[in-house]
Structures are given as structure tokens and as C-alpha cells.
CSV table of C-alpha atoms in Angstrom, one decimal:
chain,number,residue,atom,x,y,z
H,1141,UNK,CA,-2.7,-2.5,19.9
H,1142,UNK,CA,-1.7,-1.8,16.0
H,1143,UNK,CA,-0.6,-5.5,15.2
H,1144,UNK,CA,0.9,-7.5,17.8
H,1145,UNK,CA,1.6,-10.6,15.8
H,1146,UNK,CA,4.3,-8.8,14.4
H,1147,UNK,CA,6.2,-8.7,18.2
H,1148,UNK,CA,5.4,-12.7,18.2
H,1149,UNK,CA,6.1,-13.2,14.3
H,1150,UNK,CA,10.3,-11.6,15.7
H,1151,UNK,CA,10.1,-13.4,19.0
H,1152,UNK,CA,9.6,-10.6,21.6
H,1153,UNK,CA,6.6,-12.0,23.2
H,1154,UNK,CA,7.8,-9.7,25.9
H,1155,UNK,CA,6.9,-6.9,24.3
H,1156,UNK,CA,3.0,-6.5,23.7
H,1157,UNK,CA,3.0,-7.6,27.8
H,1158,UNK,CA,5.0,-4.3,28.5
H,1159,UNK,CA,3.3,-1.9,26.5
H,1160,UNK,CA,-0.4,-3.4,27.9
H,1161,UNK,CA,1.1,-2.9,30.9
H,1162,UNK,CA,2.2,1.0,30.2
H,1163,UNK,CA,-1.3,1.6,28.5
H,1164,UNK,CA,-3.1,0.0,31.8
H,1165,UNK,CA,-1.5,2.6,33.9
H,1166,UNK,CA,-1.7,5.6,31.2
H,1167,UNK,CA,-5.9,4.4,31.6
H,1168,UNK,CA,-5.6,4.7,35.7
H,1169,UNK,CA,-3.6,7.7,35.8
H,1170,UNK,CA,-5.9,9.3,32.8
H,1171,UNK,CA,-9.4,8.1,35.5
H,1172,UNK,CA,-7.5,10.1,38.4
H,1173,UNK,CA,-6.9,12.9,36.5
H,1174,UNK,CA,-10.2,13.6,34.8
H,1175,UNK,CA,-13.0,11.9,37.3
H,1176,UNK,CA,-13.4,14.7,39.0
H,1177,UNK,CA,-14.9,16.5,35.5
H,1178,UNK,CA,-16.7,14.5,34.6
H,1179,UNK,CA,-17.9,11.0,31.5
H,1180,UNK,CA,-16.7,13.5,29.0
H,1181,UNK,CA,-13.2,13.9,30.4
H,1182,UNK,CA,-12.8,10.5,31.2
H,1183,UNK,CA,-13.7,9.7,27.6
H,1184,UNK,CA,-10.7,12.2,26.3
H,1185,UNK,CA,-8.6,10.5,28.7
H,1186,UNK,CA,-9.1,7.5,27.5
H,1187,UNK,CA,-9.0,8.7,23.7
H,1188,UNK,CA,-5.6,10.6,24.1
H,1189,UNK,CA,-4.3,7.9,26.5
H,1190,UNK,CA,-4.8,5.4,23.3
H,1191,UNK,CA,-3.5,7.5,21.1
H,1192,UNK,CA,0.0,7.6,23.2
H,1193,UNK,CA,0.1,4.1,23.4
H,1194,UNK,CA,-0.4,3.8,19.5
H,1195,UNK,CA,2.3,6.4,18.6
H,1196,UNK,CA,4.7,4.1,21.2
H,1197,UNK,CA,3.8,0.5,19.5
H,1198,UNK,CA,4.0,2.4,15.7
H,1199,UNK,CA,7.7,3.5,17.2
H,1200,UNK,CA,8.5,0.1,18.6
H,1201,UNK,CA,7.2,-1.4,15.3
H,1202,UNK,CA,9.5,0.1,12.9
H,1203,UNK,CA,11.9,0.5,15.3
H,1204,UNK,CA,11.5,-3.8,15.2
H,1205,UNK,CA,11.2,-4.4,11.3
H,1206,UNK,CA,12.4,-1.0,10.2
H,1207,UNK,CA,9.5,-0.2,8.2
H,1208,UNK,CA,10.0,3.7,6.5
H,1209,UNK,CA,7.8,5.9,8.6
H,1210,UNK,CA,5.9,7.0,5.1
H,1211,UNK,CA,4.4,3.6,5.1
H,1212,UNK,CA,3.2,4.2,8.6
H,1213,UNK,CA,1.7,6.6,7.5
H,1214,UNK,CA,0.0,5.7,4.9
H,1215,UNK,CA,-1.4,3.1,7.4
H,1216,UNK,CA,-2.7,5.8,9.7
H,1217,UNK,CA,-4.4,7.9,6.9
H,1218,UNK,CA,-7.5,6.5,6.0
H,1219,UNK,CA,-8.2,6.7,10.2
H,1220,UNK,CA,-7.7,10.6,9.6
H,1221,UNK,CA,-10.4,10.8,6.7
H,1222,UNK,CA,-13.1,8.6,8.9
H,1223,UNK,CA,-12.0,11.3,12.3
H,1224,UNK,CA,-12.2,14.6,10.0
H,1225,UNK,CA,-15.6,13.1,8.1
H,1226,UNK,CA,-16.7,12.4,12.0
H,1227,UNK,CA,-15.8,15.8,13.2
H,1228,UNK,CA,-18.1,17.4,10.4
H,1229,UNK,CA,-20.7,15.7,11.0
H,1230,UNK,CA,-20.5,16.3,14.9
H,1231,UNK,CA,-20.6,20.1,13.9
H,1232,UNK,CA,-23.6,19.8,11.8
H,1233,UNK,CA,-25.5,18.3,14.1
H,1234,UNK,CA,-24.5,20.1,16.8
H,1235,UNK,CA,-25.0,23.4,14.9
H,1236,UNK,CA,-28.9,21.9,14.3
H,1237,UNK,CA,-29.3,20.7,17.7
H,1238,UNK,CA,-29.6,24.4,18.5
H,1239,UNK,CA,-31.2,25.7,15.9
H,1240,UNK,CA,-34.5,27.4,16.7
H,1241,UNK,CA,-36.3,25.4,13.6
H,1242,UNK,CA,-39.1,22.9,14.6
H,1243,UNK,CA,-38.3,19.3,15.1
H,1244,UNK,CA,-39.8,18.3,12.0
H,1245,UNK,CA,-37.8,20.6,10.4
H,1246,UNK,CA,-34.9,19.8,11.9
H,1247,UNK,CA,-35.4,16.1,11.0
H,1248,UNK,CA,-35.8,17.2,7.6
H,1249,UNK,CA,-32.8,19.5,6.9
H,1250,UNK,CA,-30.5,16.4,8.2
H,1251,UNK,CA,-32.1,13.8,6.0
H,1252,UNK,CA,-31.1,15.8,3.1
H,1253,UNK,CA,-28.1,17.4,4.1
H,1254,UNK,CA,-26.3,14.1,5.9
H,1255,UNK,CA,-26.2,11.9,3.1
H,1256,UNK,CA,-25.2,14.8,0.9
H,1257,UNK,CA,-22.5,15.7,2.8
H,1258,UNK,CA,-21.3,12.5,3.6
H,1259,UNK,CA,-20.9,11.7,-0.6
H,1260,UNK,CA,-19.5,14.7,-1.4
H,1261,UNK,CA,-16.8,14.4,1.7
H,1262,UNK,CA,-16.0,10.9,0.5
H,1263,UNK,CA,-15.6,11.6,-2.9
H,1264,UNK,CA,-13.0,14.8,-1.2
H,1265,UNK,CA,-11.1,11.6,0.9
H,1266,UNK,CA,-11.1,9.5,-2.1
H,1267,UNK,CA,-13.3,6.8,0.0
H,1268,UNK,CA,-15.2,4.1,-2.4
H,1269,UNK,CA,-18.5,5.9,-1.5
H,1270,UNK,CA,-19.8,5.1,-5.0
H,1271,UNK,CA,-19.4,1.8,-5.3
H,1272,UNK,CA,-20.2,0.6,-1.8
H,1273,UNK,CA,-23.9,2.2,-2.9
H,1274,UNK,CA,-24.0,0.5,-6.5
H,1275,UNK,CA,-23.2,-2.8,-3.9
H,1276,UNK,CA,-26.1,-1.8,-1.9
H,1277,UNK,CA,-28.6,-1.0,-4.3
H,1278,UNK,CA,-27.8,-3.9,-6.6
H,1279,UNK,CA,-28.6,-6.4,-4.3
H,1280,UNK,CA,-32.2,-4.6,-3.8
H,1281,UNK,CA,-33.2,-4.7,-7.5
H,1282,UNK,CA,-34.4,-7.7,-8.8
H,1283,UNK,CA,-32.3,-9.3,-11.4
H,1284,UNK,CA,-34.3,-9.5,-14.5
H,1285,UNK,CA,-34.9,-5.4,-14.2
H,1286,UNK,CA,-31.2,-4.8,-13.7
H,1287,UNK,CA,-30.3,-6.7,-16.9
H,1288,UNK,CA,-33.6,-5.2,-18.8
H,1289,UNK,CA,-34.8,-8.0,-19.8
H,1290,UNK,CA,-38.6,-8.0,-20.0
H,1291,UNK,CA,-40.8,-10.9,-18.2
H,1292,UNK,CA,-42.4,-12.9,-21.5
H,1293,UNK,CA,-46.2,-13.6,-21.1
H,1294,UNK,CA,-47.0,-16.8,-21.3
């Protein structure tokens, strides 16, 4: 659920009980609907049945503080980057899963074209993808070669 401490913060415990309640049975109804085709099915059920439930708390929500809907939604838009930088990635390697290249070469064309993608899509979504690996890589260089100081010889 987006935040429910915000229903307790007002006093409307009642709420978050009702709308668990509503997603419980979106969840059964979305099983009996797509069991009969199959884990992938049931997975987009679940998906789309979350996504209702998240559109009707977001509605309660500002319904409840009356918070401007462009706030919302710059809440929901960093989500959006990660599920469009997700969805290109799930069509590259889809599109190399069936590519008639060996699996070595395979292996190869996503270790270089992954991590290329996924920096120059992040630096597209505005994502801190820079400075997350200056973080990384500085705590894997030892410190007296990051400053440049020399080692003296005793």
C-alpha cells in the first residue's frame, strides 16, 4: 500500500483495513480469471490487480490530505524510469535469447552492451548512475592511490 501511516497519522484506521480487504478479493478474482492460462497470467493479474489498488489508495490519499495530483505524480515518476529501463532490457535480452550467435557470443555481446545501455539510459532518466559508480569504485581503491600520494621507502 503507498503509505498507510498517513490514514493512521488522520485517524481512519478504518481505511487501510478496507482497501486490504478490496485488494484481497481483486487477487482472488484476478487467480480465477487467469489460472486457467497459465504462471504468466496469474503474474499480470497480480501486477494489474496492484496497480488498481495503488491508483485507489493514491485517490483516497489526496482525496484525505488534498495533496495536488502533480505531486503525485512526481512520486510515481521515478517508478516509470526503473519499468521503461526494465522493459529495454527485457527486449534486449529477449531479442539475444534467439539469436542464432553461439553462447559464447551471446555472453559476450551482453557484457558489453548491458552496462552500456544501462548508463546511457540513466543518464536519459536523469538517475544518479554516475555517482553511485564513483561510490562503488572508491571504496575499492586503496586510499593512498586515490589521493596520489606515493608510499615513502623506508
Amino acid at each position: 500500500m503507498l503509505n498507510i501511516n498517513v490514514f493512521y497519522a488522520k485517524g481512519r484506521s478504518n481505511i487501510p483495513l478496507k482497501i486490504e480487504i478490496f485488494k484481497k478479493a481483486l487477487l482472488i478474482l484476478s487467480v480465477f480469471i487467469a489460472f486457467k492460462y497459465g504462471i504468466e497470467a496469474l503474474i499480470w493479474g497480480q501486477l494489474i490487480s496492484s496497480f488498481i489498488v495503488f491508483i485507489i489508495s493514491t485517490i483516497i490519499i489526496r482525496n484525505l490530505i488534498d495533496v495536488q495530483i502533480s505531486y503525485l505524480a512526481g512520486q510515481i515518476t521515478p517508478i516509470i524510469s526503473i519499468i521503461i529501463l526494465s522493459a529495454v532490457f527485457n527486449l534486449v535480452v529477449f531479442d539475444y535469447s534467439y539469436s542464432t550467435a553461439t553462447p559464447v557470443t551471446t555472453l559476450l555481446m551482453k557484457i558489453v552492451t548491458l552496462p552500456t545501455l544501462y548508463i546511457a539510459l540513466s543518464l536519459i532518466f536523469n538517475r544518479q548512475i554516475i555517482g553511485e559508480f564513483a561510490d562503488l569504485f572508491r571504496g575499492l581503491i586503496p586510499s593512498h592511490i586515490e589521493r596520489g600520494n606515493k608510499r615513502k621507502e623506508l
